[in-house]
Short mmCIF file of C-alpha atoms in Angstrom, two decimals:
data_model
loop_
_atom_site.label_atom_id
_atom_site.label_comp_id
_atom_site.label_asym_id
_atom_site.label_seq_id
_atom_site.Cartn_x
_atom_site.Cartn_y
_atom_site.Cartn_z
CA MET A 28 -49.19 32.66 34.87
CA ASN A 29 -46.84 30.61 37.06
CA TYR A 30 -48.95 30.66 40.21
CA ASP A 31 -50.68 27.70 41.88
CA ILE A 32 -53.81 29.23 43.37
CA ASN A 33 -55.15 25.86 44.54
CA ALA A 34 -52.02 25.19 46.56
CA THR A 35 -52.22 28.66 48.08
CA ARG A 36 -55.87 28.30 49.05
CA ALA A 37 -55.14 24.98 50.72
CA ASP A 38 -52.83 26.85 53.10
CA PHE A 39 -55.72 28.88 54.57
CA PRO A 40 -58.13 26.79 56.67
CA ILE A 41 -60.71 29.55 57.09
CA LEU A 42 -61.46 29.51 53.36
CA THR A 43 -63.45 26.31 53.86
CA HIS A 44 -65.88 28.27 56.05
CA LYS A 45 -69.48 28.37 54.83
CA GLU A 46 -72.34 30.78 55.50
CA SER A 47 -75.78 29.11 55.51
CA ASN A 48 -74.31 26.22 53.50
CA ARG A 49 -73.00 28.67 50.89
CA PRO A 50 -69.31 29.10 50.05
CA TRP A 51 -67.87 32.05 51.94
CA ILE A 52 -66.00 34.57 49.76
CA TYR A 53 -63.74 36.98 51.60
CA LEU A 54 -63.12 40.33 49.88
CA ASP A 55 -62.08 42.52 52.82
CA ASN A 56 -58.34 41.98 52.69
CA ALA A 57 -57.48 45.68 52.89
CA ALA A 58 -58.86 45.52 56.44
CA THR A 59 -57.38 42.20 57.55
CA THR A 60 -55.91 39.22 55.74
CA GLN A 61 -56.58 35.61 56.70
CA LYS A 62 -53.83 33.48 58.23
CA PRO A 63 -52.09 30.49 56.64
CA GLN A 64 -51.79 27.27 58.60
CA CYS A 65 -48.03 27.74 59.02
CA VAL A 66 -48.62 30.99 60.95
CA ILE A 67 -51.33 29.40 63.11
CA ASP A 68 -49.08 26.41 63.80
CA ARG A 69 -46.15 28.65 64.72
CA ILE A 70 -48.25 30.53 67.27
CA ASN A 71 -49.33 27.24 68.86
CA GLU A 72 -45.78 25.89 68.78
CA VAL A 73 -44.30 28.89 70.61
CA TYR A 74 -46.95 28.80 73.33
CA LYS A 75 -46.56 25.05 73.74
CA THR A 76 -42.77 24.85 73.73
CA CYS A 77 -41.21 28.24 74.43
CA ASN A 78 -43.48 30.47 76.49
CA ALA A 79 -41.22 32.61 78.69
CA ASN A 80 -40.42 36.29 79.10
CA VAL A 81 -37.70 37.39 76.72
CA HIS A 82 -34.48 39.27 77.55
CA ARG A 83 -34.85 38.81 81.31
CA GLY A 84 -34.28 35.20 82.22
CA VAL A 85 -31.08 33.18 82.45
CA TYR A 86 -32.90 29.85 82.24
CA ARG A 87 -32.96 27.92 78.97
CA MET A 88 -36.54 28.56 77.88
CA SER A 89 -36.21 32.30 78.39
CA ARG A 90 -32.97 32.31 76.38
CA GLU A 91 -34.68 30.36 73.58
CA ALA A 92 -37.69 32.69 73.57
CA THR A 93 -35.31 35.65 73.36
CA GLU A 94 -33.50 34.12 70.42
CA HIS A 95 -36.81 33.44 68.61
CA HIS A 96 -37.91 37.04 69.17
CA GLU A 97 -34.64 38.60 68.06
CA SER A 98 -34.32 36.16 65.15
CA ALA A 99 -37.77 37.35 64.04
CA ARG A 100 -36.55 40.95 64.22
CA ARG A 101 -33.56 40.09 62.04
CA ARG A 102 -35.76 38.26 59.52
CA ILE A 103 -38.27 41.09 59.19
CA ALA A 104 -35.49 43.68 58.96
CA GLN A 105 -33.91 41.67 56.16
CA PHE A 106 -37.29 41.52 54.39
CA ILE A 107 -37.42 45.32 54.12
CA GLY A 108 -33.69 45.99 53.75
CA ALA A 109 -33.14 47.40 57.23
CA SER A 110 -30.74 46.86 60.11
CA PRO A 111 -32.28 44.97 63.09
CA GLU A 112 -31.56 47.85 65.48
CA GLU A 113 -33.68 50.11 63.24
CA LEU A 114 -36.74 47.87 63.53
CA ILE A 115 -39.10 48.59 66.42
CA PHE A 116 -41.95 46.23 67.25
CA THR A 117 -45.28 47.97 67.91
CA ARG A 118 -48.94 46.95 68.04
CA GLY A 119 -49.44 48.03 64.43
CA THR A 120 -49.29 50.88 61.95
CA THR A 121 -51.37 53.20 64.14
CA GLU A 122 -49.06 52.90 67.12
CA SER A 123 -46.00 53.23 64.89
CA ILE A 124 -47.28 56.54 63.50
CA ASN A 125 -48.26 57.80 66.94
CA LEU A 126 -44.78 56.90 68.23
CA VAL A 127 -43.14 59.07 65.58
CA ALA A 128 -45.65 61.91 66.04
CA SER A 129 -45.13 61.89 69.81
CA THR A 130 -41.32 61.58 69.82
CA TYR A 131 -39.92 63.00 66.61
CA GLY A 132 -42.75 65.53 66.62
CA ALA A 133 -42.16 66.62 70.19
CA SER A 134 -38.45 67.15 69.54
CA PHE A 135 -38.29 68.57 66.03
CA VAL A 136 -41.63 70.15 65.04
CA GLN A 137 -41.94 73.71 66.32
CA GLU A 138 -44.29 76.64 66.01
CA ASP A 139 -44.93 77.62 62.36
CA ASP A 140 -43.24 74.48 61.05
CA GLU A 141 -45.20 72.53 58.45
CA ILE A 142 -46.30 68.90 58.17
CA VAL A 143 -47.39 67.66 54.73
CA ILE A 144 -49.90 64.84 54.26
CA SER A 145 -52.13 63.89 51.34
CA ALA A 146 -55.88 64.06 50.94
CA MET A 147 -56.06 60.25 50.66
CA GLU A 148 -54.68 59.42 54.12
CA HIS A 149 -56.22 56.95 56.54
CA HIS A 150 -57.23 58.57 59.83
CA SER A 151 -54.20 56.91 61.45
CA ASN A 152 -51.92 58.94 59.18
CA LEU A 153 -53.92 62.13 59.58
CA VAL A 154 -55.16 62.56 63.15
CA PRO A 155 -51.73 62.12 64.88
CA TRP A 156 -50.25 64.86 62.67
CA GLN A 157 -53.31 67.06 63.04
CA GLN A 158 -53.06 66.81 66.82
CA LEU A 159 -49.29 67.38 66.75
CA ALA A 160 -49.83 70.52 64.70
CA LEU A 161 -52.41 71.76 67.20
CA ARG A 162 -50.13 71.05 70.18
CA ASN A 163 -47.02 72.61 68.67
CA LYS A 164 -48.76 75.39 66.73
CA ALA A 165 -47.49 73.98 63.46
CA LYS A 166 -49.34 73.95 60.13
CA LEU A 167 -50.83 70.93 58.40
CA ARG A 168 -50.60 71.09 54.60
CA ILE A 169 -52.72 68.81 52.40
CA VAL A 170 -51.61 67.54 48.99
CA PRO A 171 -54.62 67.52 46.62
CA LEU A 172 -55.59 64.68 44.32
CA LYS A 173 -56.29 64.54 40.63
CA GLU A 174 -59.72 63.52 39.39
CA GLU A 175 -58.76 59.86 38.87
CA GLY A 176 -57.46 59.60 42.44
CA SER A 177 -53.73 59.98 41.89
CA LEU A 178 -51.61 62.37 43.92
CA ASP A 179 -51.02 65.79 42.36
CA VAL A 180 -47.22 65.61 42.38
CA GLU A 181 -46.73 69.12 41.02
CA ALA A 182 -48.91 70.54 43.78
CA TYR A 183 -46.92 68.45 46.26
CA LYS A 184 -43.68 70.02 45.10
CA THR A 185 -45.07 73.53 45.56
CA LEU A 186 -46.08 72.75 49.16
CA LEU A 187 -42.54 71.81 50.16
CA ASN A 188 -40.39 74.59 51.59
CA GLU A 189 -37.79 75.32 54.25
CA ARG A 190 -40.46 75.13 56.97
CA THR A 191 -41.51 71.57 56.02
CA ARG A 192 -40.35 69.30 58.82
CA LEU A 193 -42.15 66.08 57.97
CA VAL A 194 -44.05 64.47 55.11
CA ALA A 195 -46.40 61.57 55.93
CA ILE A 196 -47.81 59.74 52.90
CA ALA A 197 -49.49 56.40 52.25
CA HIS A 198 -47.62 54.02 49.99
CA ILE A 199 -50.99 52.71 48.75
CA SER A 200 -54.40 54.21 49.48
CA ASN A 201 -56.74 51.89 51.37
CA VAL A 202 -59.75 53.50 49.65
CA LEU A 203 -58.60 54.29 46.12
CA GLY A 204 -55.94 51.63 45.68
CA THR A 205 -53.66 54.34 44.27
CA ILE A 206 -49.96 53.45 44.38
CA ASN A 207 -48.03 56.60 45.16
CA PRO A 208 -44.57 57.32 43.66
CA ILE A 209 -42.96 57.26 47.07
CA LYS A 210 -39.35 57.26 45.91
CA LEU A 211 -39.96 60.51 44.00
CA LEU A 212 -41.92 62.00 46.91
CA ILE A 213 -39.09 61.17 49.32
CA GLU A 214 -36.46 62.67 47.01
CA GLU A 215 -38.41 65.92 46.72
CA ALA A 216 -38.94 66.16 50.49
CA HIS A 217 -35.27 65.54 51.17
CA ARG A 218 -34.37 68.44 48.85
CA VAL A 219 -35.86 70.83 51.41
CA GLY A 220 -34.50 68.93 54.42
CA ALA A 221 -37.79 67.34 55.44
CA LYS A 222 -38.08 63.82 56.85
CA VAL A 223 -40.59 61.34 55.41
CA LEU A 224 -42.81 58.71 56.99
CA ILE A 225 -44.40 56.19 54.63
CA ASP A 226 -47.56 54.38 55.75
CA GLY A 227 -46.96 50.95 54.25
CA ALA A 228 -49.95 49.15 55.75
CA GLN A 229 -51.57 48.53 52.36
CA ALA A 230 -48.31 47.92 50.48
CA ILE A 231 -46.19 45.54 52.49
CA ALA A 232 -47.97 42.34 51.39
CA HIS A 233 -48.48 43.41 47.79
CA SER A 234 -45.21 44.96 46.61
CA ARG A 235 -41.50 44.69 47.27
CA VAL A 236 -40.33 47.23 49.83
CA ASN A 237 -36.68 48.14 50.42
CA VAL A 238 -36.34 51.06 52.79
CA GLN A 239 -32.75 51.69 51.70
CA GLU A 240 -33.63 51.93 48.03
CA ILE A 241 -36.47 54.39 48.60
CA ASP A 242 -34.46 56.22 51.32
CA ALA A 243 -37.43 56.36 53.70
CA ASP A 244 -36.78 57.98 57.05
CA PHE A 245 -39.64 56.02 58.62
CA TYR A 246 -41.69 53.12 57.19
CA VAL A 247 -44.57 51.56 59.14
CA PHE A 248 -46.83 48.54 58.68
CA SER A 249 -49.07 46.01 60.46
CA GLY A 250 -48.85 42.24 60.68
CA HIS A 251 -52.58 41.59 60.30
CA LYS A 252 -52.57 42.95 56.74
CA MET A 253 -49.79 40.56 55.70
CA TYR A 254 -51.12 37.19 56.91
CA ALA A 255 -49.79 37.57 60.47
CA PRO A 256 -51.73 38.06 63.74
CA THR A 257 -53.39 41.24 64.90
CA GLY A 258 -51.59 43.30 67.53
CA ILE A 259 -48.09 43.18 66.04
CA GLY A 260 -46.58 45.80 63.77
CA VAL A 261 -43.36 47.50 62.80
CA LEU A 262 -41.75 50.91 62.83
CA TYR A 263 -38.61 51.19 60.74
CA GLY A 264 -36.61 54.34 61.39
CA LYS A 265 -33.15 55.45 60.38
CA LYS A 266 -30.77 54.90 63.29
CA SER A 267 -29.69 58.53 63.44
CA LEU A 268 -33.30 59.63 63.85
CA LEU A 269 -34.26 56.95 66.38
CA ASP A 270 -31.18 57.80 68.44
CA ALA A 271 -32.19 61.47 68.48
CA MET A 272 -35.80 60.78 69.50
CA PRO A 273 -36.86 60.46 73.16
CA PRO A 274 -38.56 57.26 74.36
CA TYR A 275 -42.28 56.85 73.74
CA HIS A 276 -43.36 54.68 76.71
CA PHE A 277 -41.58 54.12 79.98
CA GLY A 278 -41.18 50.97 82.05
CA GLY A 279 -39.30 47.71 81.97
CA GLU A 280 -36.89 46.68 79.21
CA MET A 281 -36.40 50.17 77.76
CA ILE A 282 -34.15 51.22 80.63
CA GLU A 283 -30.40 50.93 81.16
CA LYS A 284 -30.26 52.01 84.82
CA VAL A 285 -32.89 53.31 87.25
CA THR A 286 -32.56 55.05 90.60
CA PHE A 287 -35.21 56.96 92.53
CA GLU A 288 -33.63 60.15 91.23
CA SER A 289 -33.04 59.42 87.53
CA THR A 290 -33.16 56.94 84.67
CA THR A 291 -30.92 56.25 81.70
CA PHE A 292 -32.42 54.52 78.69
CA ASN A 293 -31.52 51.41 76.77
CA THR A 294 -29.99 51.30 73.31
CA LEU A 295 -31.90 50.68 70.10
CA PRO A 296 -34.23 48.99 69.45
CA HIS A 297 -35.18 48.34 73.09
CA LYS A 298 -35.34 52.04 73.92
CA PHE A 299 -38.80 52.13 72.29
CA GLU A 300 -40.11 48.76 73.48
CA ALA A 301 -41.28 49.22 77.05
CA GLY A 302 -42.79 46.23 78.82
CA THR A 303 -43.03 42.59 77.85
CA PRO A 304 -43.03 42.43 74.05
CA ASP A 305 -45.35 40.31 71.94
CA TYR A 306 -42.67 37.70 71.36
CA VAL A 307 -45.23 35.26 69.94
CA GLY A 308 -46.56 37.88 67.51
CA SER A 309 -43.07 38.76 66.35
CA VAL A 310 -42.27 35.13 65.58
CA ALA A 311 -45.60 34.69 63.78
CA LEU A 312 -44.92 37.83 61.74
CA ALA A 313 -41.55 36.44 60.68
CA THR A 314 -43.31 33.22 59.67
CA ALA A 315 -45.73 35.25 57.54
CA VAL A 316 -42.74 36.98 55.93
CA ASP A 317 -41.27 33.58 55.11
CA TYR A 318 -44.60 32.55 53.59
CA ILE A 319 -44.78 35.66 51.40
CA ASP A 320 -41.19 35.17 50.29
CA ARG A 321 -41.77 31.51 49.39
CA ILE A 322 -44.50 32.52 46.96
CA GLY A 323 -42.65 35.67 45.88
CA VAL A 324 -43.89 39.24 46.23
CA GLU A 325 -43.60 39.76 42.46
CA ASN A 326 -45.74 36.66 41.83
CA ILE A 327 -48.29 37.89 44.32
CA ALA A 328 -48.41 41.36 42.76
CA ASN A 329 -48.82 39.95 39.25
CA TYR A 330 -51.58 37.59 40.31
CA GLU A 331 -53.46 40.27 42.26
CA ASN A 332 -53.20 42.64 39.29
CA HIS A 333 -54.77 39.87 37.19
CA LEU A 334 -57.64 39.70 39.70
CA LEU A 335 -58.01 43.49 39.68
CA THR A 336 -58.21 43.69 35.89
CA HIS A 337 -60.84 40.97 35.76
CA ALA A 338 -62.88 42.52 38.58
CA VAL A 339 -62.91 45.93 36.87
CA GLU A 340 -64.11 44.29 33.65
CA GLN A 341 -66.88 42.40 35.43
CA LEU A 342 -68.14 45.32 37.53
CA SER A 343 -67.95 47.72 34.57
CA SER A 344 -70.66 45.68 32.88
CA ILE A 345 -73.12 46.27 35.74
CA GLU A 346 -75.45 49.21 35.23
CA GLY A 347 -75.21 51.87 37.94
CA VAL A 348 -71.70 51.01 39.18
CA ARG A 349 -69.33 53.97 39.47
CA PHE A 350 -65.70 53.40 40.42
CA ILE A 351 -64.02 55.64 43.00
CA GLY A 352 -60.30 55.79 42.21
CA THR A 353 -59.08 54.92 38.73
CA ALA A 354 -55.41 55.87 38.88
CA LYS A 355 -53.14 54.18 36.34
CA GLU A 356 -50.87 52.85 39.11
CA LYS A 357 -53.29 50.93 41.29
CA SER A 358 -53.31 48.04 43.75
CA ALA A 359 -55.95 45.31 44.08
CA VAL A 360 -58.56 47.49 45.79
CA ILE A 361 -61.84 48.54 44.17
CA SER A 362 -64.04 51.19 45.76
CA PHE A 363 -67.36 51.87 44.06
CA VAL A 364 -70.87 53.17 44.56
CA VAL A 365 -74.12 52.14 42.91
CA GLU A 366 -76.93 54.45 41.89
CA GLN A 367 -79.69 52.23 43.19
CA ALA A 368 -78.80 51.85 46.88
CA HIS A 369 -76.72 52.87 49.85
CA PRO A 370 -73.45 50.90 50.24
CA TYR A 371 -74.44 49.70 53.70
CA ASP A 372 -77.63 48.09 52.42
CA VAL A 373 -75.84 46.46 49.51
CA CYS A 374 -73.15 45.13 51.84
CA LEU A 375 -75.73 43.59 54.18
CA LEU A 376 -77.48 41.78 51.35
CA LEU A 377 -74.20 40.54 49.91
CA ASP A 378 -73.35 39.19 53.36
CA GLU A 379 -76.56 37.15 53.24
CA LEU A 380 -75.23 35.61 50.01
CA GLY A 381 -71.87 34.75 51.58
CA PHE A 382 -69.71 37.70 50.50
CA ALA A 383 -67.57 39.60 52.99
CA LEU A 384 -66.66 43.10 51.85
CA ARG A 385 -66.60 46.55 53.36
CA SER A 386 -68.89 49.57 53.28
CA GLY A 387 -68.36 52.96 54.92
CA HIS A 388 -65.77 55.70 54.80
CA HIS A 389 -62.91 53.22 55.45
CA CYS A 390 -61.32 55.48 58.07
CA ALA A 391 -60.73 58.14 55.42
CA GLU A 392 -63.67 60.45 56.07
CA PRO A 393 -61.99 63.67 54.82
CA LEU A 394 -61.21 61.96 51.51
CA LEU A 395 -64.83 60.92 51.03
CA ASP A 396 -65.97 64.43 51.96
CA LEU A 397 -63.80 65.76 49.13
CA LEU A 398 -65.39 63.26 46.78
CA GLY A 399 -68.89 64.29 47.86
CA LEU A 400 -69.58 60.89 49.38
CA THR A 401 -70.33 59.48 52.82
CA SER A 402 -69.68 55.84 52.01
CA THR A 403 -68.46 53.44 49.33
CA LEU A 404 -68.37 49.71 48.81
CA ARG A 405 -64.88 48.24 48.80
CA ALA A 406 -63.72 44.89 47.50
CA SER A 407 -60.05 44.15 48.17
CA PHE A 408 -58.17 41.10 46.99
CA ALA A 409 -55.37 38.89 48.29
CA LEU A 410 -53.23 36.05 47.03
CA TYR A 411 -55.93 33.43 47.82
CA ASN A 412 -58.83 35.04 45.92
CA THR A 413 -59.83 33.58 42.56
CA ILE A 414 -61.28 34.60 39.22
CA GLU A 415 -64.26 32.36 40.00
CA GLU A 416 -64.92 34.27 43.23
CA ILE A 417 -64.93 37.54 41.31
CA ASP A 418 -67.41 36.13 38.80
CA LEU A 419 -69.65 34.96 41.64
CA PHE A 420 -69.34 38.36 43.30
CA ALA A 421 -70.40 40.19 40.13
CA GLU A 422 -73.34 37.81 39.73
CA ALA A 423 -74.38 38.35 43.35
CA LEU A 424 -74.12 42.12 42.98
CA ARG A 425 -76.40 42.02 39.95
CA LYS A 426 -78.89 39.97 41.95
CA VAL A 427 -78.78 42.38 44.90
CA LEU A 428 -79.20 45.45 42.70
CA ARG A 429 -82.28 43.93 41.08
CA PHE A 430 -83.80 43.89 44.56
CA PHE A 431 -83.63 47.69 44.64
#
């Protein structure tokens, strides 16, 4: 495999961290990824050399900050195959989804209309649509899953009809790791005239995304899951849709003209970006995009699949481990339970041994209810994890389970 893991790990200073003089092994990448030195340096550089409000000043530093911010927008748009005016900066996936629910939903979802989501959705791609349906007296339809954790595509097709206004589906499940056939799902939704929002939070750092190729109406993701800072995210939307949607927040920057009697709003993308933007976060996100591109998304996906295969082999040999989510098309996320103990207790003991992973319902409580569970353990991998770390993790898990 043409991938230099040692060079990659050297880019991430936090990986030298130790817990009680033990090596620290980070396996919670589905929640947040660590940051390479180039991203950390870029944040420092902007604050040290170019800290000024964007779009509003005529002085040099403000003009430079504006160019950095808008250059970042162009770079990120290019990364996903979008036009810069179709790329809205938000605080993350959750705000991006809420923006669409509040604006597109308010304008185009009416009484007795239907919104389709899947049973595997994160709360952030469930609760906004649930609340929209309650406000507008619409109906929320749920696509069921097959036993192995893949989407029941045939059932999905039967749910679509002339009343379907919007489909909101995860590209990759944060619990099951299932990779959904989003291009097919979008095509089927478009046949009945529905628009589609894809939650790309778990996909953007692990697979190539081109919004034109998949014909997504909306695609959303967060910086902190792709080696960028927390608090910066993206909403991509087709220009025709964004133009038709009312603004989300009101204030500075998103206006064209204001009087005491009325206001006219700015053009895209600024129409949806009220207030001072996170111009440092946007630049750092573009730097993270550059970093991912230098390594190559395909190289990352192949390497992470190698890690996933090895981890499944190792954990399969441990008595009492039961995997949750075994779809054929799967990303580098493993959810599992053990017969001997509650996930929370196992997670605490693994933390004592220097392993950072997640226990709980992973903000997908309805999914776990369907599975008859309240909690799972989740190990999720990134481009800096190693085969050796997985071996150490399996060994530590065996040790912890002997305790019970």
